XYZ file of C-alpha atoms in Angstrom:
694
model
C -9.840 18.856 -13.193
C -12.932 18.021 -11.127
C -13.530 14.951 -8.992
C -16.579 14.029 -11.028
C -14.421 13.725 -14.138
C -12.033 11.488 -12.179
C -14.731 8.926 -11.319
C -14.077 6.777 -14.429
C -10.412 6.604 -13.451
C -11.356 5.567 -9.923
C -13.473 2.769 -11.369
C -10.623 1.737 -13.671
C -8.108 1.660 -10.809
C -10.540 -0.320 -8.666
C -10.964 -2.820 -11.500
C -7.213 -3.292 -11.895
C -6.615 -3.910 -8.187
C -9.464 -6.409 -7.856
C -10.449 -8.223 -11.055
C -7.168 -9.989 -11.983
C -6.836 -11.267 -8.435
C -10.508 -12.197 -8.230
C -10.150 -14.437 -11.275
C -7.107 -16.160 -9.781
C -8.690 -16.397 -6.331
C -11.838 -18.024 -7.664
C -9.675 -20.480 -9.566
C -7.837 -21.290 -6.329
C -11.105 -22.009 -4.529
C -11.731 -18.752 -2.697
C -15.350 -17.710 -2.429
C -17.393 -14.844 -1.041
C -15.687 -12.289 1.195
C -12.466 -14.299 1.110
C -12.332 -14.066 -2.693
C -12.920 -10.310 -2.710
C -10.673 -9.667 0.299
C -7.741 -11.529 -1.225
C -8.325 -10.084 -4.712
C -6.153 -6.930 -4.304
C -3.269 -8.976 -2.906
C -3.463 -11.439 -5.785
C -3.921 -8.623 -8.321
C -0.756 -6.894 -7.154
C 1.148 -10.147 -7.472
C -0.210 -10.782 -10.967
C 0.416 -7.225 -12.208
C 3.942 -6.890 -10.821
C 4.863 -10.459 -11.731
C 3.625 -10.067 -15.294
C 5.644 -6.849 -15.579
C 8.824 -8.755 -14.765
C 7.871 -11.556 -17.144
C 7.033 -9.195 -19.989
C 10.374 -7.422 -19.580
C 12.343 -10.672 -19.615
C 10.481 -11.808 -22.738
C 10.918 -8.469 -24.479
C 7.158 -7.813 -24.607
C 6.152 -4.116 -24.332
C 4.254 -3.336 -21.145
C 0.526 -2.708 -21.446
C -2.727 -3.811 -19.867
C -2.695 -6.928 -21.995
C 0.214 -8.407 -20.022
C -1.530 -8.669 -16.610
C -4.839 -9.637 -18.246
C -3.245 -12.562 -20.088
C -1.185 -13.480 -17.024
C -4.280 -13.584 -14.815
C -6.127 -15.872 -17.225
C -3.121 -18.154 -17.702
C -2.381 -18.347 -14.010
C -6.019 -19.070 -13.187
C -5.999 -22.003 -15.627
C -2.751 -23.254 -14.112
C -4.154 -23.060 -10.580
C -7.317 -24.895 -11.588
C -5.251 -27.618 -13.206
C -3.012 -28.039 -10.171
C -6.007 -28.152 -7.845
C -7.686 -30.851 -9.878
C -4.530 -32.960 -10.028
C -3.859 -32.590 -6.299
C -7.348 -33.668 -5.268
C -7.315 -36.535 -7.773
C -9.716 -35.273 -10.434
C -9.184 -35.442 -14.213
C -7.370 -32.424 -15.630
C -10.249 -31.767 -18.057
C -13.717 -32.209 -16.494
C -16.600 -33.702 -18.443
C -19.020 -31.225 -20.089
C -21.845 -32.297 -17.785
C -19.704 -31.456 -14.770
C -18.886 -28.033 -16.220
C -22.563 -27.264 -16.833
C -23.526 -28.375 -13.331
C -20.765 -26.266 -11.802
C -21.830 -23.224 -13.822
C -25.447 -23.593 -12.701
C -24.347 -23.984 -9.095
C -22.141 -20.896 -9.314
C -25.156 -18.877 -10.468
C -27.365 -20.174 -7.663
C -24.772 -19.700 -4.914
C -24.912 -15.856 -4.765
C -28.693 -16.008 -4.504
C -28.335 -18.167 -1.394
C -25.712 -15.848 0.047
C -22.720 -18.042 -0.762
C -20.373 -19.174 2.003
C -20.949 -15.933 3.912
C -24.755 -15.957 4.011
C -26.774 -13.226 2.373
C -26.938 -10.880 5.377
C -23.202 -11.092 6.031
C -22.427 -10.217 2.424
C -24.880 -7.327 2.508
C -23.350 -6.064 5.764
C -19.865 -6.234 4.244
C -20.995 -4.281 1.189
C -22.674 -1.677 3.401
C -19.502 -1.314 5.455
C -17.359 -0.878 2.352
C -19.699 1.731 0.869
C -19.839 3.625 4.178
C -16.055 3.566 4.498
C -15.684 4.717 0.901
C -18.088 7.619 1.402
C -16.366 8.815 4.573
C -12.913 8.449 3.086
C -13.827 10.083 -0.211
C -15.223 13.066 1.665
C -11.925 13.485 3.509
C -9.879 13.047 0.327
C -11.880 15.609 -1.650
C -11.461 18.224 1.071
C -7.818 17.367 1.723
C -6.522 17.072 -1.856
C -8.896 19.700 -3.255
C -8.303 18.526 -6.843
C -7.476 15.127 -8.352
C -4.577 16.719 -10.258
C -3.021 18.307 -7.158
C 0.721 17.729 -6.831
C 2.199 15.939 -3.843
C 4.765 18.395 -2.501
C 7.039 15.742 -0.996
C 10.613 14.478 -1.313
C 9.843 11.098 -2.889
C 7.108 12.361 -5.214
C 9.796 13.150 -7.811
C 10.901 9.537 -7.949
C 7.445 7.977 -8.006
C 6.030 10.315 -10.650
C 9.089 9.935 -12.867
C 9.274 6.167 -12.387
C 5.809 5.963 -13.935
C 6.895 8.345 -16.691
C 9.850 6.081 -17.413
C 7.580 3.028 -17.566
C 5.278 4.754 -20.030
C 8.240 5.930 -22.106
C 10.154 2.638 -22.227
C 7.170 0.231 -21.985
C 9.137 -1.657 -19.328
C 7.557 -1.925 -15.867
C 9.762 -4.625 -14.389
C 10.861 -4.343 -10.766
C 14.286 -5.385 -12.055
C 14.660 -2.288 -14.262
C 12.676 0.574 -12.692
C 15.625 1.426 -10.439
C 17.472 2.428 -13.613
C 15.658 5.749 -13.285
C 18.418 6.833 -10.891
C 21.022 4.336 -12.175
C 20.415 2.025 -9.232
C 20.790 -1.564 -10.456
C 18.923 -4.505 -9.026
C 15.480 -4.960 -7.556
C 13.111 -2.095 -6.755
C 9.503 -2.815 -5.678
C 7.539 -1.385 -8.600
C 4.035 -2.775 -8.013
C 2.685 0.697 -7.191
C 4.168 2.208 -10.322
C 2.895 -0.691 -12.413
C -0.681 -0.104 -11.273
C -0.431 3.660 -11.870
C 0.994 3.025 -15.339
C -2.133 1.019 -16.198
C -4.394 3.915 -15.192
C -2.384 6.890 -16.486
C -2.872 6.299 -20.253
C -6.613 6.890 -19.869
C -6.246 9.969 -17.675
C -6.602 13.399 -19.284
C -3.220 14.949 -20.062
C -0.869 16.571 -19.766
C -0.214 15.677 -16.150
C -1.989 12.338 -16.417
C 0.616 10.687 -14.165
C -0.201 13.025 -11.298
C -3.927 12.339 -11.635
C -3.410 8.582 -11.883
C -1.142 8.593 -8.819
C -3.749 10.398 -6.725
C -6.487 8.077 -7.961
C -4.506 4.937 -7.126
C -3.652 6.353 -3.691
C -7.357 6.964 -3.165
C -8.371 3.466 -4.289
C -5.669 1.884 -2.132
C -6.887 3.817 0.893
C -10.633 3.440 0.396
C -10.899 -0.009 -1.188
C -7.774 -2.151 -0.900
C -7.199 -1.498 2.805
C -10.829 -1.980 3.953
C -11.165 -5.150 1.853
C -7.975 -6.518 3.353
C -9.138 -5.865 6.919
C -12.537 -7.351 6.090
C -10.854 -10.545 4.876
C -8.896 -10.836 8.133
C -11.950 -10.282 10.322
C -13.960 -12.804 8.285
C -11.189 -15.323 8.868
C -11.119 -14.611 12.602
C -14.802 -14.693 13.514
C -16.555 -16.442 10.657
C -19.880 -15.319 9.223
C -20.628 -12.448 11.590
C -22.701 -9.771 9.876
C -21.855 -7.262 12.601
C -18.113 -7.784 12.233
C -18.389 -7.575 8.432
C -20.159 -4.221 8.777
C -17.811 -2.738 11.364
C -14.424 -3.849 10.003
C -14.143 -1.745 6.817
C -15.585 1.359 8.472
C -13.329 1.304 11.527
C -10.305 0.541 9.337
C -10.359 4.154 8.085
C -10.390 5.655 11.585
C -6.635 5.454 12.133
C -4.225 8.312 11.484
C -1.030 6.231 11.303
C -2.434 4.234 8.413
C -3.543 4.630 5.735
C -3.697 8.421 5.783
C -0.152 9.137 6.965
C 1.484 7.084 4.214
C -0.522 8.955 1.567
C 1.379 12.084 2.559
C 4.545 11.084 4.434
C 7.417 10.656 2.022
C 5.234 10.173 -0.038
C 5.639 6.448 0.651
C 3.093 5.244 -1.878
C 4.676 1.795 -2.404
C 4.555 1.314 1.372
C 0.926 2.436 1.323
C 0.089 -0.301 -1.154
C 2.177 -2.907 0.649
C 0.860 -2.297 4.164
C -2.721 -2.209 2.885
C -2.204 -5.838 1.820
C -0.727 -7.048 5.125
C -4.100 -7.893 6.778
C -4.970 -10.071 3.790
C -1.568 -11.739 4.056
C -2.212 -12.293 7.759
C -5.592 -13.836 6.954
C -3.911 -16.110 4.403
C -1.386 -17.154 7.050
C -4.176 -17.948 9.484
C -5.984 -19.984 6.839
C -2.831 -22.030 6.269
C -1.720 -22.344 9.908
C -5.276 -22.733 11.333
C -4.477 -21.413 14.842
C -7.134 -22.800 17.173
C -9.310 -23.992 14.301
C -10.754 -27.358 13.399
C -10.947 -28.941 9.922
C -12.701 -25.888 8.468
C -10.227 -22.965 8.307
C -12.844 -20.338 9.095
C -15.799 -21.698 11.004
C -15.960 -25.304 12.239
C -19.012 -27.286 11.167
C -20.007 -24.541 8.711
C -19.129 -23.940 5.063
C -16.053 -21.719 4.914
C -14.728 -19.580 2.071
C -12.287 -22.330 1.084
C -13.279 -25.757 -0.178
C -11.226 -28.772 0.944
C -7.827 -29.113 -0.676
C -4.199 -28.350 0.054
C -3.865 -25.962 -2.908
C -6.808 -23.860 -1.734
C -5.424 -23.796 1.800
C -1.811 -22.848 1.024
C -2.038 -20.865 -2.214
C -3.081 -17.496 -0.666
C -0.190 -17.591 1.811
C 2.380 -18.287 -0.902
C 0.886 -15.593 -3.130
C 1.051 -13.123 -0.230
C 4.853 -13.391 -0.077
C 5.140 -12.584 -3.781
C 2.651 -9.709 -3.694
C 4.142 -8.032 -0.618
C 7.659 -8.423 -1.972
C 6.705 -6.625 -5.173
C 4.717 -3.974 -3.262
C 7.442 -3.157 -0.730
C 9.786 -5.302 1.399
C 8.910 -3.101 4.402
C 5.396 -4.507 4.223
C 6.702 -8.051 3.829
C 8.897 -7.669 6.900
C 5.927 -6.311 8.838
C 3.798 -9.241 7.723
C 6.492 -11.653 8.935
C 6.414 -10.109 12.415
C 2.633 -10.269 12.836
C 2.506 -13.739 11.266
C 4.700 -15.319 13.952
C 1.906 -15.724 16.556
C -0.621 -17.448 14.241
C 2.119 -19.739 12.934
C 3.126 -20.722 16.475
C -0.518 -21.121 17.530
C -1.114 -23.275 14.468
C 1.990 -25.332 15.177
C 0.804 -26.078 18.714
C -2.630 -27.013 17.377
C -1.090 -29.293 14.741
C 0.964 -31.098 17.366
C -2.070 -31.590 19.593
C -4.126 -32.943 16.700
C -1.234 -35.178 15.659
C -0.870 -36.667 19.125
C -4.550 -37.607 19.029
C -4.409 -39.020 15.501
C -2.082 -41.991 15.777
C 1.539 -42.767 14.971
C 1.992 -41.221 11.529
C 0.194 -37.930 12.315
C 2.263 -37.704 15.516
C 5.550 -38.207 13.668
C 4.549 -35.677 11.024
C 3.517 -33.072 13.600
C 6.610 -33.524 15.768
C 8.861 -33.324 12.696
C 7.222 -30.062 11.685
C 8.233 -28.353 14.944
C 11.999 -28.014 14.306
C 11.375 -27.281 10.627
C 9.016 -24.392 11.364
C 11.176 -23.023 14.176
C 14.275 -23.214 11.976
C 12.465 -21.394 9.177
C 11.317 -18.635 11.541
C 14.831 -18.373 12.949
C 16.330 -18.100 9.478
C 13.921 -15.355 8.465
C 14.578 -13.558 11.757
C 18.334 -13.714 11.200
C 17.923 -12.333 7.685
C 15.790 -9.441 8.935
C 17.709 -8.482 12.052
C 21.306 -9.669 11.582
C 22.082 -10.454 7.936
C 24.839 -8.272 6.400
C 22.718 -8.136 3.233
C 20.455 -5.559 4.888
C 23.143 -3.478 6.603
C 22.562 -0.629 4.167
C 18.919 -0.349 5.187
C 19.678 -0.690 8.892
C 22.238 2.119 8.624
C 19.592 4.847 8.578
C 19.012 6.703 11.825
C 16.535 9.290 13.086
C 16.501 11.537 16.106
C 14.250 10.130 18.877
C 10.849 11.803 18.797
C 9.321 10.835 22.153
C 10.074 9.481 25.584
C 9.177 5.854 26.181
C 6.097 6.853 28.195
C 4.822 9.217 25.503
C 5.447 6.649 22.776
C 3.509 4.003 24.696
C 0.573 6.358 25.104
C 0.750 7.260 21.409
C 0.494 3.560 20.550
C -2.393 2.975 22.951
C -4.326 6.089 21.904
C -3.463 5.783 18.196
C -2.027 9.286 18.102
C 1.382 9.117 16.381
C 3.246 12.353 15.764
C 1.278 14.039 18.592
C -2.073 13.812 16.785
C -5.243 14.144 18.812
C -5.998 10.895 20.696
C -8.453 8.582 18.918
C -10.372 7.687 22.059
C -13.169 5.743 20.374
C -10.755 3.563 18.423
C -8.532 3.118 21.479
C -11.411 1.918 23.679
C -12.646 -0.489 21.007
C -9.130 -1.863 20.478
C -8.723 -2.637 24.179
C -12.202 -4.196 24.332
C -11.373 -6.299 21.280
C -8.126 -7.485 22.851
C -9.987 -8.638 25.963
C -12.564 -10.474 23.854
C -9.928 -11.997 21.558
C -8.003 -13.541 24.460
C -11.019 -15.675 25.314
C -10.796 -17.715 22.084
C -7.902 -19.722 20.687
C -8.469 -18.721 17.080
C -8.357 -14.983 17.895
C -6.030 -14.860 20.906
C -2.894 -14.735 18.725
C -3.973 -11.308 17.481
C -3.168 -9.768 20.877
C 0.545 -10.714 20.998
C 0.824 -9.737 17.338
C -0.546 -6.293 18.242
C 1.794 -5.965 21.212
C 4.746 -6.838 18.986
C 4.104 -4.062 16.457
C 3.370 -1.574 19.258
C 6.708 -2.488 20.849
C 8.492 -1.979 17.538
C 6.869 1.453 17.232
C 7.981 2.449 20.731
C 11.548 1.358 19.941
C 11.538 3.258 16.639
C 10.115 6.438 18.169
C 12.475 6.527 21.164
C 15.860 5.518 19.707
C 18.238 6.748 17.016
C 18.411 3.280 15.531
C 17.939 -0.303 16.628
C 18.627 -3.765 15.282
C 14.912 -4.473 15.770
C 13.672 -1.595 13.615
C 16.457 -1.417 11.029
C 14.545 -3.143 8.227
C 12.054 -0.275 8.375
C 14.899 2.258 8.024
C 14.520 2.946 11.786
C 11.699 5.251 10.661
C 8.896 5.380 13.237
C 6.097 6.469 10.822
C 6.746 3.370 8.708
C 6.498 1.204 11.835
C 3.492 3.095 13.192
C 1.686 2.214 9.953
C 1.790 -1.451 11.022
C -0.112 -0.835 14.266
C -3.542 -0.520 12.565
C -2.925 -3.875 10.832
C -3.738 -5.564 14.144
C -5.617 -2.720 15.809
C -8.296 -2.466 13.088
C -9.540 -6.065 13.461
C -9.291 -5.750 17.250
C -11.436 -2.598 17.132
C -14.032 -4.398 15.004
C -14.048 -7.327 17.439
C -14.326 -4.873 20.324
C -17.385 -3.183 18.849
C -19.051 -6.539 18.226
C -18.202 -7.678 21.756
C -19.605 -4.531 23.366
C -22.761 -4.760 21.286
C -23.139 -8.435 22.236
C -22.783 -7.448 25.879
C -25.408 -4.742 25.418
C -27.715 -7.278 23.783
C -27.293 -9.711 26.671
C -28.046 -6.999 29.190
C -31.099 -5.871 27.192
C -32.407 -9.433 27.040
C -31.836 -9.850 30.770
C -33.748 -6.666 31.525
C -36.524 -7.724 29.142
C -36.875 -11.099 30.841
C -37.091 -9.536 34.287
C -39.622 -6.967 33.122
C -41.690 -9.745 31.580
C -42.264 -11.239 35.031
C -43.645 -7.935 36.328
C -45.451 -6.899 33.136
C -46.326 -9.806 30.822
C -47.077 -7.386 28.000
C -43.328 -6.794 27.664
C -42.953 -10.351 26.366
C -44.330 -9.185 23.023
C -41.390 -6.877 22.427
C -38.802 -8.303 20.002
C -35.335 -9.224 21.198
C -32.639 -6.887 19.842
C -30.653 -8.341 16.939
C -26.876 -8.333 17.280
C -26.233 -6.972 13.768
C -28.679 -4.111 14.332
C -26.906 -3.163 17.539
C -23.558 -3.212 15.746
C -24.981 -0.926 13.050
C -26.124 1.468 15.780
C -22.690 1.176 17.368
C -20.944 2.020 14.078
C -23.148 5.093 13.667
C -22.414 6.144 17.244
C -18.656 5.799 16.751
C -18.739 7.724 13.471
C -20.813 10.547 14.963
C -18.949 10.889 18.260
C -15.535 10.795 16.547
C -16.307 13.502 14.020
C -16.695 11.157 11.081
C -13.858 8.900 12.259
C -11.500 11.832 12.905
C -12.012 13.346 9.481
C -10.498 16.653 10.565
C -7.154 14.959 11.214
C -7.263 13.174 7.855
C -8.209 16.322 5.958
C -5.483 18.365 7.650
C -2.907 15.660 6.905
C -3.749 15.692 3.199
C -4.056 19.466 2.959
C -0.614 19.937 4.518
C 0.896 18.228 1.473
C -1.494 19.021 -1.353
C -2.773 22.521 -0.519
C -0.685 24.359 2.089
C 2.723 22.652 2.216
C 5.492 24.124 4.350
C 8.040 23.023 1.737
C 7.002 23.709 -1.858
C 8.439 21.430 -4.516
C 6.578 23.020 -7.433
C 4.493 26.154 -7.017
C 1.536 27.076 -9.262
C 3.554 29.580 -11.307
C 6.397 27.157 -11.866
C 4.020 24.337 -12.792
C 2.469 26.634 -15.385
C 5.923 27.473 -16.769
C 6.862 23.791 -16.976
C 3.683 23.034 -18.937
C 4.414 25.922 -21.312
C 8.000 24.717 -21.698
C 6.742 21.255 -22.546
C 4.773 22.688 -25.448
C 7.960 24.218 -26.871
C 10.019 21.047 -26.597
C 10.029 18.181 -29.105
C 8.592 14.893 -27.870
C 12.027 13.216 -27.759
C 13.736 16.030 -25.872
C 16.004 15.359 -22.881
C 16.251 18.327 -20.521
C 19.008 19.006 -17.990
C 17.844 20.655 -14.754
C 18.442 20.960 -11.024
C 15.811 18.711 -9.400
C 15.919 20.730 -6.168
C 14.267 23.529 -8.141
C 11.191 21.366 -8.749
C 12.041 21.033 -12.425
C 12.071 17.214 -12.321
C 8.295 17.527 -12.508
C 8.639 18.488 -16.179
C 8.524 14.785 -17.105
C 5.255 13.783 -15.366
C 3.606 17.090 -16.260
C 4.520 17.219 -19.950
C 5.951 13.818 -21.002
C 9.324 15.461 -21.708
C 12.230 13.515 -20.215
C 14.529 15.122 -17.654
C 18.152 14.208 -17.030
C 17.894 14.276 -13.216
C 14.535 12.744 -12.265
C 15.033 12.684 -8.503
C 16.627 14.807 -5.791
C 19.274 12.145 -5.241
C 20.606 9.336 -7.382
C 23.620 7.366 -8.563
C 24.456 9.763 -11.371
C 26.613 8.575 -14.249
C 29.938 10.312 -15.053
C 28.269 12.053 -18.005
C 25.464 13.318 -15.789
C 27.990 14.594 -13.267
C 29.901 16.462 -15.976
C 26.704 18.155 -17.138
C 25.646 19.000 -13.584
C 29.007 20.552 -12.750
C 30.224 22.103 -16.037
C 27.415 22.468 -18.589
C 27.757 26.255 -18.640
C 31.322 25.724 -19.964
C 30.126 23.692 -22.958
C 31.426 26.223 -25.493
C 35.062 25.655 -24.466
C 35.072 22.211 -22.803
C 34.966 19.222 -25.193
C 34.150 16.831 -22.319
C 30.862 18.627 -21.779
C 29.735 18.218 -25.383
C 30.755 14.561 -25.251
C 28.507 14.116 -22.184
C 25.708 16.024 -23.899
C 25.931 13.758 -26.940
C 26.096 10.584 -24.824
C 22.991 11.479 -22.805
C 21.062 13.006 -25.695
C 20.585 16.225 -23.758
C 19.498 19.150 -25.909
C 17.850 21.599 -23.521
C 18.242 23.131 -20.076
C 15.831 24.577 -17.556
C 17.362 26.943 -15.019
C 15.644 27.896 -11.789
C 16.730 28.561 -8.193
C 16.432 25.655 -5.728
C 13.234 25.876 -3.701
C 12.793 22.582 -1.816
C 14.221 22.017 1.685
C 16.379 25.103 1.434
C 19.086 25.606 2.379
C 20.321 22.086 1.628
C 23.904 21.404 0.547
C 22.731 18.700 -1.891
C 21.045 21.414 -3.971
C 24.468 22.943 -4.688
C 25.692 19.946 -6.690
C 24.456 21.440 -10.003
C 26.648 24.576 -10.464
C 26.822 23.961 -14.195
C 23.079 24.631 -14.477
C 23.052 28.014 -12.756
C 21.712 31.024 -14.642
C 23.056 30.754 -18.193
C 22.412 34.384 -19.214
C 26.131 35.179 -19.441
C 27.187 31.727 -20.673
C 28.165 31.105 -24.283
C 26.360 28.514 -26.404
C 22.784 28.655 -25.095
C 19.673 30.001 -26.817
C 16.890 31.358 -24.608
C 13.516 29.894 -25.627
C 11.289 31.060 -22.768
C 11.522 32.890 -19.471
C 9.116 33.514 -16.617
C 10.673 35.208 -13.621
C 13.513 33.005 -12.329
C 12.534 30.095 -14.595
C 14.125 29.856 -18.038
C 14.243 27.310 -20.861
C 17.356 27.143 -23.016
C 18.480 25.184 -26.068
C 22.083 23.988 -26.014
C 23.739 25.393 -29.146
C 27.365 25.046 -28.037
C 27.435 21.429 -29.179
C 25.589 21.866 -32.489
C 27.027 20.015 -35.474
C 29.479 22.183 -37.380
C 30.276 24.395 -34.411
C 33.800 24.048 -33.112
C 34.075 23.880 -29.349
C 36.018 26.890 -28.098
C 35.010 29.106 -31.015
């Protein structure tokens, strides 16, 4: 499959992660960059939430569910807004017509962001997309390339299960491996909306790669853009720089495309900057009445619903995407909440008795809430299972600190350009109340990374499985906006120096006075070009190598080309309702996403049922063991694929399927196809009319 043929799927995925949320965001009062920046976060919440709702109501999952949910929720939000601000629930027709005319005229005037700021943001997004797409094409090679990673089995097969059962609820997806309870399925829900229109067989693999690409090249840059817009207002230079620089980090998003593969984390962390922007809009750290730019129109109109809705929606969206991302958002949200609390108290003390009482009362409430969340994250027994993971320390404290400063996790080449801009941005941010909180937030995630990379486990990093790559992915959440601020600050300094030199030259040579003063946005554009050029296309070599190490030249092969071909051929021989027993460590779990034929063991590990365990251990004895045929009947298993384990070998977990070893000498199995060490068998030992033991 070529990348050109995947373009319609890219457009479809982009539509799903933006349009439902855009409708809801506009209904909530978001406009301009804020509406587009929050759209992916709101879309994820709508899609995953509607999946849970559809499952509870017994409605089959399809694209209609999130579409209807988005429309219904938008109407609900509009109604609540109108009631809260004291307007009639149903506006008069004249008001509707006037609002429609105004909405058409607003984009022509540039909206709340001004025309040049919007154009700069669009240019930045297109530039980021072009650079990122170039890296993805070279790294993945093909849109149908398989991710040769441990967790790819689960994610591919979770989507296959959704498509087979028409149930995408986060309350049921864990049933894939018999794990009851909640599992964050937002990623799988989005992929399941794209996969039906992908060319098959293997449409799940293509859709997964496309959604990973859209998350990396669209969702993440939009989210960072929203945060920067919230921090500095209508700066065209910042709007241009933010999405481009966001793709210059190795730790995120590129590492989470390949590591694991932690695709749900990829989606969740890409939404954290938008959640942080929503928190800042609600807490208003260092801001006046307007949540973005005092004395100027902001992206939010007046109203408590418009101010608080994005922050509440962020909790829901991040929870459905991945709790790791939600926990990360909580950490970086502490500084803006505290800054906002201090600002609220100061405003209350100046506003009279009632505002003072309200502000002072809020202090213990907010601190108690933060303390409760902190206890849940770092001490609650409910999360002991997650905190129980441990990893061997990777670096010394000194090396880990330098990795955080130079944005070079896992001993990657230092990202000097990004590092310099991040430091410059931190210096500039500390000079202003509404941006200064970003610096302690950045120091907090860097500290967490150092702890995770230098210890076996820690109470402070347990909610991220004590896994340093997961924590390192949070560093760009604060570093990306700081780098954008740093570039703008350096360009502003260059402009001031240029103007100073021009003024002094004017005294000696009056003709110089006719030269135009340099424009800040133009200097930022030049700065972006300089950073891209001097960093090799924002470190494209590192990004390409990271992708290629999983998609093209993996050290550990889950499914090789020959085996993938055999699985596709086997799928053509199997009936559509077949259930196939197999050893997942042999890569055979990929039969389901490649051919739409269900496998009995869809992941390398799982909470296998007693029947599954009987089949795994004793299937080859089916002809003389009645318990085996009972398990076969209970699970609906009719076929077997045998192949030697290939992934992470030797691994003792791969030896837990002795009943599925080569069945050549076993009684009660009919050979349907063979290619080298791979073989497809039909189970005949349990056929009706055949006595077990005969």
